[in-house]
Amino acid sequence: MGQTVLANLTIDVGTTNTKVSLWSEQTTIQPIKQLKFVTPKNEADDLINFDIEELLEQLLNAIQHLVKTALEPIKTISIASVGESGVLINEFGVLASPMIAWYDNRSEKIIDQLSKQDKKTIYEVTGLPPHAHYSASKIKWLLEHDVDSTKRYTWLCIPDFLVYRLTGVMGTEFSIASRTMVFDIQKKRWSSRIKKIFGIENIDFPKPYPSGTKIASIKPQIANKLGLSAQVDVTIAGHDHMVGSVSSGQTTHELLDSTGTTEGILLLSDSLEKKATQEEEGIAYGIYMNPELYTIFTALPSAGSVIQWFQESHQITSQRFMQLADAAYKRYAADDLPFEDINFVIPHFSGSGSPTKSTLTKGLWYGLTNQLDQEMLTFGLFLGLTFELKHATECLTSQQIQTIKVIGPAIKDPLWIQLKADLLGAEVLAMATPEAVSRGANIMAQNGAKKNIQVPKAPSQRFSPRTTPLVKYLLAIYKHQYKLLYEAKVKFELEQ
């Protein structure tokens, strides 16, 4: 008799949408079936919370539905999610606080009140430049405003909480722990020094495990309700950008460009060597799926969101926008764009990322004239996004990038991909993995906590860098116009 084929369920909790996917051990690129729903939130003015109870209920409904359609027994549930957000659990194991959205800035004052030495210590220990997005300041804010600060609590990030509710066991994973601003990434343990700096000594944190480790089996009563075996393992794949990296087969010689609402840029390293300028530039370090590797990461808050703004404000349908982008691509590939019509956006519509990470910066569009049509504006949009990527990448490393792997919606935009290749001088592989995070979570489920995993090769389209007169002109604009305007703009905005 042949060996029984098993299936896995993956959960990908994103900022905008949450996806539950069914995978067979024999499927390697796309899930058999996927259910998607809007990640539930509660919003009041500038305060944004993820609705964790509603999220859990919708997840259970989606799992129940997929289990009914599965032709093979489910072996593992593997969870990937955004980082930073979490909840406080009281001494009785009960949810005690709301879940502040990772991008909510309500705890900014707590960061502002840190001394220069405290900020330096935080970066040295945790690898994270102090910022309101990370967990530590959110925890302090909750202690000051939402819960009884004299009591003891445990902090659980999104996947930790889901595992806890599914299994009754508390645990976390290294890449998720790395986003809390409380984890010592060199010693791989929670830092009492950092807890003291934030005044959160009464907060406990769960034991961290490598990605793919079986934390526990699902509770029998939940398994029965969902139609699952009580032997189903529950595991945490990790922080979504890093899990997407697994799907691409990223190595230490490659850059990952993870596109979506925002744009995440990731390098892997087998050593922890921070540059002196990187704290100020907002470069974050952490632990990878293979815990022997470190992540060097930064995010640009404006990517897909700026494209969406452009379409909506100019009343351009998605179909029309793709026509404009394709037309601009053909002219760009033929070196047939007039130099005098080159324009670009500095896309700080939701603030800026590296090298000046701030929520106070604003967008700027340079080079506008009466002669510009929508096609050239579309080119200027992608040009500005690529300038922003190049600028941030220069903060990550001083070495020339040889290969860039792109995942996410950008793989559908050849203009954007070719600009990345030309302006960063690197081979770019547009990875044909439409569900990169879910695929990465499935790979981790199949491999468990192995350090060296075999990733089935995904199809990709290769874009090679060119050195045409137009490309050389764009590189000169980057050096002599974009960079100077960027510096003058952020100085004006942040020094008033």
Short mmCIF file of C-alpha atoms in Angstrom, two decimals:
data_model
loop_
_atom_site.label_atom_id
_atom_site.label_comp_id
_atom_site.label_asym_id
_atom_site.label_seq_id
_atom_site.Cartn_x
_atom_site.Cartn_y
_atom_site.Cartn_z
CA MET A 1 0.00 0.00 0.00
CA GLY A 2 1.19 3.51 -0.73
CA GLN A 3 1.89 6.08 1.94
CA THR A 4 -1.10 8.20 3.00
CA VAL A 5 -1.06 11.68 1.48
CA LEU A 6 -1.71 14.35 4.12
CA ALA A 7 -2.85 17.99 3.94
CA ASN A 8 -2.01 21.18 5.82
CA LEU A 9 -3.99 24.29 6.63
CA THR A 10 -2.22 27.65 6.62
CA ILE A 11 -3.38 30.90 8.18
CA ASP A 12 -2.01 34.23 6.91
CA VAL A 13 -3.20 37.15 9.05
CA GLY A 14 -2.46 40.32 7.08
CA THR A 15 -3.15 44.00 7.73
CA THR A 16 -5.90 44.16 5.10
CA ASN A 17 -7.00 40.56 4.58
CA THR A 18 -6.71 37.22 6.34
CA LYS A 19 -6.39 34.02 4.26
CA VAL A 20 -6.95 30.40 5.22
CA SER A 21 -5.55 27.94 2.68
CA LEU A 22 -5.74 24.19 2.16
CA TRP A 23 -2.59 22.48 0.87
CA SER A 24 -1.89 18.89 -0.08
CA GLU A 25 1.61 17.52 0.49
CA GLN A 26 1.66 17.06 -3.28
CA THR A 27 0.92 20.72 -4.07
CA THR A 28 3.93 23.04 -4.11
CA ILE A 29 2.98 26.35 -5.76
CA GLN A 30 -0.67 27.21 -5.06
CA PRO A 31 -3.18 25.99 -2.49
CA ILE A 32 -5.98 23.60 -3.43
CA LYS A 33 -8.50 26.05 -2.02
CA GLN A 34 -8.40 29.36 -0.15
CA LEU A 35 -10.89 31.44 1.82
CA LYS A 36 -10.24 35.14 2.36
CA PHE A 37 -11.91 37.74 4.55
CA VAL A 38 -11.20 41.31 5.63
CA THR A 39 -9.11 41.37 8.81
CA PRO A 40 -11.63 42.75 11.34
CA LYS A 41 -10.82 46.04 13.06
CA ASN A 42 -12.40 48.48 15.48
CA GLU A 43 -11.59 52.10 14.68
CA ALA A 44 -12.29 55.24 16.71
CA ASP A 45 -10.58 58.41 15.47
CA ASP A 46 -6.86 57.57 15.25
CA LEU A 47 -7.11 54.53 17.54
CA ILE A 48 -7.17 51.25 15.63
CA ASN A 49 -7.51 47.80 17.19
CA PHE A 50 -7.63 44.42 15.51
CA ASP A 51 -10.82 42.65 16.62
CA ILE A 52 -9.12 39.46 17.79
CA GLU A 53 -12.29 37.62 18.93
CA GLU A 54 -14.03 38.29 15.62
CA LEU A 55 -10.84 37.26 13.79
CA LEU A 56 -10.76 33.96 15.69
CA GLU A 57 -14.44 33.27 14.98
CA GLN A 58 -14.03 33.89 11.26
CA LEU A 59 -10.89 31.73 11.20
CA LEU A 60 -12.72 28.82 12.84
CA ASN A 61 -15.58 29.15 10.35
CA ALA A 62 -13.12 29.16 7.42
CA ILE A 63 -11.24 26.15 8.79
CA GLN A 64 -14.50 24.24 9.30
CA HIS A 65 -15.53 24.96 5.71
CA LEU A 66 -12.16 23.89 4.24
CA VAL A 67 -12.03 20.70 6.33
CA LYS A 68 -15.34 19.63 4.76
CA THR A 69 -13.81 19.98 1.27
CA ALA A 70 -10.47 18.29 2.10
CA LEU A 71 -9.90 14.94 0.42
CA GLU A 72 -6.92 14.12 2.66
CA PRO A 73 -6.47 14.13 6.46
CA ILE A 74 -5.21 17.44 7.91
CA LYS A 75 -1.82 17.04 9.61
CA THR A 76 -0.81 20.58 10.62
CA ILE A 77 -2.18 24.11 11.04
CA SER A 78 0.62 26.61 10.33
CA ILE A 79 0.21 30.31 11.20
CA ALA A 80 1.93 33.35 9.71
CA SER A 81 0.95 36.92 10.51
CA VAL A 82 1.90 40.54 10.73
CA GLY A 83 4.17 41.26 13.68
CA GLU A 84 4.10 43.65 16.64
CA SER A 85 0.40 43.42 17.56
CA GLY A 86 -0.64 41.37 20.58
CA VAL A 87 -2.78 41.07 23.69
CA LEU A 88 -2.35 40.81 27.43
CA ILE A 89 -3.58 37.59 29.06
CA ASN A 90 -4.31 37.70 32.79
CA GLU A 91 -3.29 35.17 35.47
CA PHE A 92 -6.45 33.14 34.79
CA GLY A 93 -5.58 32.80 31.09
CA VAL A 94 -8.30 35.23 30.04
CA LEU A 95 -7.99 37.99 27.41
CA ALA A 96 -7.41 41.24 29.34
CA SER A 97 -6.73 43.91 26.68
CA PRO A 98 -7.61 44.99 23.16
CA MET A 99 -5.17 44.22 20.34
CA ILE A 100 -3.66 47.50 19.11
CA ALA A 101 -3.00 47.43 15.34
CA TRP A 102 0.71 47.32 14.54
CA TYR A 103 0.54 50.63 12.64
CA ASP A 104 -1.36 52.49 15.40
CA ASN A 105 0.88 55.26 16.83
CA ARG A 106 -0.85 55.94 20.16
CA SER A 107 2.24 54.88 22.15
CA GLU A 108 4.53 57.38 20.40
CA LYS A 109 4.92 59.50 23.56
CA ILE A 110 6.38 56.51 25.39
CA ILE A 111 9.09 56.24 22.72
CA ASP A 112 9.70 60.01 22.79
CA GLN A 113 10.29 59.90 26.56
CA LEU A 114 13.12 57.35 26.28
CA SER A 115 16.61 58.68 26.94
CA LYS A 116 19.26 58.57 24.24
CA GLN A 117 21.09 55.85 26.19
CA ASP A 118 17.91 53.79 26.57
CA LYS A 119 17.30 53.97 22.82
CA LYS A 120 20.87 52.87 22.17
CA THR A 121 20.50 49.93 24.57
CA ILE A 122 17.20 48.87 22.97
CA TYR A 123 18.81 48.80 19.52
CA GLU A 124 21.89 46.95 20.75
CA VAL A 125 19.85 44.25 22.50
CA THR A 126 16.74 43.82 20.34
CA GLY A 127 18.02 44.93 16.92
CA LEU A 128 15.02 47.25 16.57
CA PRO A 129 15.19 51.04 16.33
CA PRO A 130 12.77 52.27 19.05
CA HIS A 131 9.37 52.93 17.46
CA ALA A 132 5.70 53.00 18.47
CA HIS A 133 4.87 50.18 16.05
CA TYR A 134 6.68 47.53 18.09
CA SER A 135 5.08 45.65 21.00
CA ALA A 136 6.99 47.07 24.00
CA SER A 137 5.53 50.58 23.86
CA LYS A 138 2.04 49.19 23.15
CA ILE A 139 2.32 47.05 26.30
CA LYS A 140 3.34 50.08 28.36
CA TRP A 141 0.44 52.09 26.93
CA LEU A 142 -2.02 49.32 27.85
CA LEU A 143 -0.63 49.21 31.40
CA GLU A 144 -1.11 52.97 31.71
CA HIS A 145 -4.56 53.23 30.08
CA ASP A 146 -6.38 49.92 29.82
CA VAL A 147 -5.57 47.35 32.52
CA ASP A 148 -4.66 47.16 36.22
CA SER A 149 -0.92 47.80 36.09
CA THR A 150 -0.34 46.16 39.48
CA LYS A 151 -1.28 42.71 38.19
CA ARG A 152 0.79 40.18 36.23
CA TYR A 153 0.10 39.43 32.56
CA THR A 154 1.47 37.44 29.65
CA TRP A 155 1.93 39.10 26.24
CA LEU A 156 0.90 37.06 23.21
CA CYS A 157 1.42 38.28 19.64
CA ILE A 158 -1.23 37.42 17.02
CA PRO A 159 -0.05 33.89 16.13
CA ASP A 160 0.78 33.13 19.78
CA PHE A 161 -2.79 34.01 20.80
CA LEU A 162 -4.29 31.90 18.02
CA VAL A 163 -2.13 28.93 19.04
CA TYR A 164 -3.14 29.44 22.67
CA ARG A 165 -6.84 29.47 21.85
CA LEU A 166 -6.53 26.43 19.58
CA THR A 167 -4.32 24.33 21.89
CA GLY A 168 -4.34 25.84 25.39
CA VAL A 169 -0.52 26.07 25.24
CA MET A 170 1.48 29.31 25.13
CA GLY A 171 4.45 29.65 22.80
CA THR A 172 5.93 31.98 20.21
CA GLU A 173 8.44 31.85 17.36
CA PHE A 174 11.77 33.61 16.92
CA SER A 175 10.87 35.97 14.03
CA ILE A 176 7.65 37.02 15.82
CA ALA A 177 9.51 37.51 19.13
CA SER A 178 12.03 39.63 17.21
CA ARG A 179 9.27 42.19 16.48
CA THR A 180 8.35 42.86 20.12
CA MET A 181 11.32 45.12 21.01
CA VAL A 182 11.81 43.02 24.17
CA PHE A 183 13.73 40.04 22.74
CA ASP A 184 17.53 39.72 22.92
CA ILE A 185 18.24 38.47 19.40
CA GLN A 186 21.85 37.52 20.14
CA LYS A 187 21.12 35.50 23.29
CA LYS A 188 17.73 34.35 21.91
CA ARG A 189 15.87 35.11 25.13
CA TRP A 190 13.60 37.75 26.65
CA SER A 191 15.53 40.71 28.03
CA SER A 192 14.99 41.80 31.64
CA ARG A 193 17.03 44.96 30.85
CA ILE A 194 14.53 46.03 28.19
CA LYS A 195 11.54 45.19 30.40
CA LYS A 196 13.01 47.46 33.05
CA ILE A 197 13.57 50.32 30.58
CA PHE A 198 9.86 50.23 29.62
CA GLY A 199 8.61 49.54 33.15
CA ILE A 200 6.92 46.31 32.12
CA GLU A 201 8.58 43.94 34.61
CA ASN A 202 5.16 42.45 35.47
CA ILE A 203 4.78 41.12 31.92
CA ASP A 204 5.73 37.55 31.05
CA PHE A 205 6.43 36.30 27.54
CA PRO A 206 5.96 32.81 26.08
CA LYS A 207 8.79 30.42 25.31
CA PRO A 208 10.19 31.05 21.79
CA TYR A 209 10.59 28.19 19.29
CA PRO A 210 12.12 27.90 15.82
CA SER A 211 9.67 28.30 12.93
CA GLY A 212 7.74 25.11 12.16
CA THR A 213 8.08 23.63 15.65
CA LYS A 214 5.02 21.71 16.79
CA ILE A 215 3.88 23.75 19.80
CA ALA A 216 0.94 21.51 20.71
CA SER A 217 -1.98 19.52 19.33
CA ILE A 218 -5.38 21.12 18.87
CA LYS A 219 -7.81 20.87 21.80
CA PRO A 220 -10.09 17.81 21.39
CA GLN A 221 -13.29 19.87 21.76
CA ILE A 222 -12.17 22.35 19.07
CA ALA A 223 -10.97 19.52 16.82
CA ASN A 224 -14.37 17.86 17.16
CA LYS A 225 -16.21 21.10 16.34
CA LEU A 226 -14.06 21.69 13.25
CA GLY A 227 -14.17 18.10 12.03
CA LEU A 228 -10.44 17.58 12.66
CA SER A 229 -8.46 14.83 14.32
CA ALA A 230 -7.23 15.66 17.84
CA GLN A 231 -3.73 14.75 16.57
CA VAL A 232 -3.53 17.87 14.36
CA ASP A 233 -0.38 19.82 15.22
CA VAL A 234 -0.42 23.62 15.51
CA THR A 235 2.73 25.54 14.65
CA ILE A 236 3.84 29.14 14.05
CA ALA A 237 5.49 29.79 10.69
CA GLY A 238 6.45 33.36 11.69
CA HIS A 239 6.42 37.00 10.62
CA ASP A 240 4.71 37.27 7.24
CA HIS A 241 7.51 39.00 5.29
CA MET A 242 10.04 36.41 6.47
CA VAL A 243 7.67 33.52 5.74
CA GLY A 244 7.19 34.88 2.22
CA SER A 245 10.96 34.85 1.89
CA VAL A 246 10.97 31.09 2.54
CA SER A 247 8.61 30.66 -0.39
CA SER A 248 11.07 32.45 -2.69
CA GLY A 249 14.02 30.28 -1.61
CA GLN A 250 15.95 33.42 -0.62
CA THR A 251 19.65 32.94 0.21
CA THR A 252 22.18 35.20 1.96
CA HIS A 253 23.27 36.50 -1.46
CA GLU A 254 19.84 37.77 -2.47
CA LEU A 255 17.50 40.64 -1.57
CA LEU A 256 13.79 39.98 -1.09
CA ASP A 257 11.35 42.70 -2.15
CA SER A 258 7.97 41.86 -0.63
CA THR A 259 5.29 44.08 -2.19
CA GLY A 260 1.75 44.81 -1.09
CA THR A 261 0.05 47.71 0.69
CA THR A 262 3.56 48.45 1.98
CA GLU A 263 6.93 47.22 0.70
CA GLY A 264 9.21 45.07 2.85
CA ILE A 265 12.91 44.74 2.01
CA LEU A 266 14.87 41.85 3.48
CA LEU A 267 18.45 40.57 3.56
CA LEU A 268 19.68 37.46 5.38
CA SER A 269 23.02 37.19 7.17
CA ASP A 270 24.87 34.54 9.16
CA SER A 271 26.36 37.23 11.41
CA LEU A 272 25.01 40.17 13.41
CA GLU A 273 26.97 43.25 12.37
CA LYS A 274 25.07 46.52 12.61
CA LYS A 275 26.31 49.72 10.95
CA ALA A 276 26.54 52.82 13.15
CA THR A 277 23.97 54.74 11.06
CA GLN A 278 21.34 52.01 10.91
CA GLU A 279 19.47 52.79 14.13
CA GLU A 280 18.75 56.31 12.89
CA GLU A 281 17.85 54.94 9.43
CA GLY A 282 15.25 52.55 10.85
CA ILE A 283 16.96 49.27 9.91
CA ALA A 284 15.61 46.35 11.95
CA TYR A 285 17.39 43.10 12.79
CA GLY A 286 15.78 39.84 13.84
CA ILE A 287 15.98 36.05 13.72
CA TYR A 288 15.00 34.12 10.58
CA MET A 289 13.05 30.86 10.10
CA ASN A 290 16.41 29.12 10.25
CA PRO A 291 17.44 30.54 13.66
CA GLU A 292 21.12 30.43 12.70
CA LEU A 293 20.43 33.30 10.27
CA TYR A 294 19.63 36.94 11.06
CA THR A 295 17.23 39.16 9.15
CA ILE A 296 18.10 42.72 8.10
CA PHE A 297 14.81 44.38 7.32
CA THR A 298 13.13 47.67 6.57
CA ALA A 299 9.68 48.57 5.32
CA LEU A 300 8.42 51.38 3.13
CA PRO A 301 4.93 52.44 4.31
CA SER A 302 3.83 53.58 0.86
CA ALA A 303 3.76 51.17 -2.08
CA GLY A 304 0.48 49.63 -3.22
CA SER A 305 -1.38 52.23 -1.17
CA VAL A 306 0.04 55.03 -3.33
CA ILE A 307 -0.92 53.20 -6.52
CA GLN A 308 -4.44 52.82 -5.14
CA TRP A 309 -4.56 56.56 -4.30
CA PHE A 310 -3.39 57.44 -7.84
CA GLN A 311 -6.11 55.31 -9.44
CA GLU A 312 -8.88 56.61 -7.20
CA SER A 313 -7.91 60.30 -7.32
CA HIS A 314 -7.61 60.23 -11.12
CA GLN A 315 -10.70 58.00 -11.50
CA ILE A 316 -8.70 55.37 -13.38
CA THR A 317 -10.03 51.80 -13.37
CA SER A 318 -7.61 48.95 -12.65
CA GLN A 319 -7.90 47.82 -16.26
CA ARG A 320 -7.12 51.31 -17.58
CA PHE A 321 -4.20 51.65 -15.15
CA MET A 322 -2.65 48.42 -16.43
CA GLN A 323 -3.05 49.70 -20.01
CA LEU A 324 -1.22 52.91 -19.07
CA ALA A 325 1.54 50.95 -17.30
CA ASP A 326 1.93 48.55 -20.25
CA ALA A 327 2.14 51.43 -22.71
CA ALA A 328 4.75 53.19 -20.57
CA TYR A 329 6.68 49.90 -20.24
CA LYS A 330 6.85 49.41 -24.01
CA ARG A 331 8.16 52.94 -24.51
CA TYR A 332 10.60 52.59 -21.61
CA ALA A 333 11.90 49.24 -22.92
CA ALA A 334 12.41 50.89 -26.34
CA ASP A 335 14.25 53.84 -24.75
CA ASP A 336 11.53 56.05 -26.19
CA LEU A 337 10.57 58.35 -23.30
CA PRO A 338 11.36 62.08 -23.70
CA PHE A 339 13.91 63.21 -21.09
CA GLU A 340 12.04 66.48 -20.54
CA ASP A 341 8.88 64.62 -19.46
CA ILE A 342 10.55 62.59 -16.71
CA ASN A 343 8.74 63.13 -13.40
CA PHE A 344 8.71 61.25 -10.11
CA VAL A 345 6.83 60.98 -6.84
CA ILE A 346 8.41 60.93 -3.40
CA PRO A 347 5.73 58.59 -2.02
CA HIS A 348 5.52 59.61 1.64
CA PHE A 349 1.73 59.46 1.65
CA SER A 350 1.71 57.41 4.88
CA GLY A 351 5.01 58.69 6.20
CA SER A 352 8.47 57.53 5.17
CA GLY A 353 10.69 54.50 5.68
CA SER A 354 14.48 54.23 5.65
CA PRO A 355 16.62 56.31 5.66
CA THR A 356 14.26 58.76 7.43
CA LYS A 357 11.57 56.78 9.23
CA SER A 358 8.81 59.15 10.24
CA THR A 359 5.03 59.39 10.37
CA LEU A 360 5.24 63.19 9.85
CA THR A 361 6.60 63.29 6.30
CA LYS A 362 4.37 64.04 3.30
CA GLY A 363 4.32 63.10 -0.37
CA LEU A 364 5.81 65.24 -3.12
CA TRP A 365 5.55 65.04 -6.92
CA TYR A 366 8.33 66.66 -8.95
CA GLY A 367 8.53 67.44 -12.67
CA LEU A 368 4.87 68.24 -13.40
CA THR A 369 4.12 70.27 -16.55
CA ASN A 370 1.08 71.07 -18.70
CA GLN A 371 2.34 68.57 -21.29
CA LEU A 372 2.29 65.48 -19.06
CA ASP A 373 -0.33 62.85 -19.83
CA GLN A 374 -1.56 59.99 -17.66
CA GLU A 375 0.93 57.59 -19.22
CA MET A 376 3.92 59.69 -18.15
CA LEU A 377 2.39 60.26 -14.71
CA THR A 378 2.07 56.48 -14.36
CA PHE A 379 5.75 56.17 -15.27
CA GLY A 380 6.62 58.85 -12.70
CA LEU A 381 4.67 56.94 -10.06
CA PHE A 382 6.66 53.73 -10.59
CA LEU A 383 9.92 55.67 -10.97
CA GLY A 384 9.43 57.35 -7.58
CA LEU A 385 8.56 54.06 -5.88
CA THR A 386 11.74 52.54 -7.33
CA PHE A 387 13.89 55.50 -6.24
CA GLU A 388 12.48 54.99 -2.74
CA LEU A 389 13.41 51.28 -2.86
CA LYS A 390 16.94 52.05 -4.04
CA HIS A 391 17.42 54.65 -1.29
CA ALA A 392 16.27 52.24 1.43
CA THR A 393 18.36 49.36 0.05
CA GLU A 394 21.50 51.50 0.29
CA CYS A 395 20.85 51.67 4.06
CA LEU A 396 20.69 47.87 4.33
CA THR A 397 24.05 47.18 2.73
CA SER A 398 26.94 48.95 1.04
CA GLN A 399 27.56 45.91 -1.17
CA GLN A 400 26.20 45.62 -4.69
CA ILE A 401 23.05 43.50 -4.76
CA GLN A 402 23.36 40.77 -7.40
CA THR A 403 19.86 39.28 -7.32
CA ILE A 404 16.47 40.59 -6.16
CA LYS A 405 13.49 38.30 -5.68
CA VAL A 406 10.12 40.06 -5.87
CA ILE A 407 6.94 38.62 -4.39
CA GLY A 408 3.46 40.09 -4.17
CA PRO A 409 1.35 42.18 -6.58
CA ALA A 410 4.36 43.93 -8.19
CA ILE A 411 5.16 40.78 -10.19
CA LYS A 412 2.24 41.75 -12.46
CA ASP A 413 3.86 45.10 -13.38
CA PRO A 414 6.75 44.60 -15.83
CA LEU A 415 7.45 48.37 -15.85
CA TRP A 416 8.01 48.38 -12.09
CA ILE A 417 10.12 45.20 -12.21
CA GLN A 418 12.32 46.46 -15.06
CA LEU A 419 12.88 49.77 -13.24
CA LYS A 420 14.02 47.80 -10.18
CA ALA A 421 16.49 45.83 -12.32
CA ASP A 422 17.84 48.90 -14.12
CA LEU A 423 18.12 51.31 -11.19
CA LEU A 424 19.49 48.80 -8.67
CA GLY A 425 21.73 47.14 -11.27
CA ALA A 426 20.60 43.63 -10.34
CA GLU A 427 18.95 40.58 -11.84
CA VAL A 428 15.32 40.62 -10.72
CA LEU A 429 13.25 37.46 -10.45
CA ALA A 430 9.48 38.05 -10.40
CA MET A 431 8.39 35.01 -8.40
CA ALA A 432 5.19 33.41 -9.74
CA THR A 433 3.95 32.51 -6.27
CA PRO A 434 0.69 34.46 -5.89
CA GLU A 435 0.30 33.28 -2.28
CA ALA A 436 3.93 33.54 -1.13
CA VAL A 437 3.20 33.84 2.61
CA SER A 438 0.72 30.96 2.64
CA ARG A 439 3.14 28.86 0.58
CA GLY A 440 5.98 29.66 2.98
CA ALA A 441 3.78 28.65 5.92
CA ASN A 442 3.01 25.35 4.17
CA ILE A 443 6.72 24.72 3.52
CA MET A 444 7.46 25.27 7.22
CA ALA A 445 4.59 22.92 8.16
CA GLN A 446 6.03 20.21 5.92
CA ASN A 447 9.62 20.62 7.13
CA GLY A 448 9.05 21.28 10.83
CA ALA A 449 11.98 22.88 12.63
CA LYS A 450 14.70 21.65 10.23
CA LYS A 451 17.45 24.23 9.73
CA ASN A 452 18.16 23.36 6.11
CA ILE A 453 14.93 22.89 4.23
CA GLN A 454 14.36 21.96 0.63
CA VAL A 455 12.14 24.51 -1.10
CA PRO A 456 10.42 23.32 -4.30
CA LYS A 457 11.55 25.74 -6.99
CA ALA A 458 8.87 28.23 -7.97
CA PRO A 459 8.53 29.54 -11.52
CA SER A 460 9.83 33.05 -12.07
CA GLN A 461 10.37 35.62 -14.80
CA ARG A 462 13.86 37.11 -15.05
CA PHE A 463 14.50 40.82 -15.74
CA SER A 464 18.12 41.82 -16.43
CA PRO A 465 19.60 45.28 -15.77
CA ARG A 466 20.26 47.54 -18.75
CA THR A 467 22.59 50.52 -19.24
CA THR A 468 20.79 52.51 -21.93
CA PRO A 469 21.08 56.31 -22.23
CA LEU A 470 17.64 56.65 -20.60
CA VAL A 471 18.65 54.43 -17.64
CA LYS A 472 21.83 56.48 -17.16
CA TYR A 473 19.71 59.66 -17.21
CA LEU A 474 17.35 58.23 -14.57
CA LEU A 475 20.31 57.31 -12.34
CA ALA A 476 21.57 60.89 -12.68
CA ILE A 477 18.12 62.18 -11.68
CA TYR A 478 18.20 59.86 -8.64
CA LYS A 479 21.56 61.24 -7.55
CA HIS A 480 21.14 64.92 -8.38
CA GLN A 481 17.39 65.57 -8.04
CA TYR A 482 15.59 62.89 -6.04
CA LYS A 483 18.16 62.61 -3.23
CA LEU A 484 18.57 66.37 -2.86
CA LEU A 485 14.80 66.94 -2.87
CA TYR A 486 14.32 64.09 -0.39
CA GLU A 487 16.84 65.56 2.05
CA ALA A 488 15.48 69.11 1.73
CA LYS A 489 11.89 67.92 2.11
CA VAL A 490 12.36 65.81 5.26
CA LYS A 491 14.56 68.52 6.81
CA PHE A 492 11.82 71.09 6.22
CA GLU A 493 9.17 68.73 7.62
CA LEU A 494 11.01 67.47 10.70
CA GLU A 495 12.97 70.52 11.83
CA GLN A 496 10.11 73.02 12.04
#
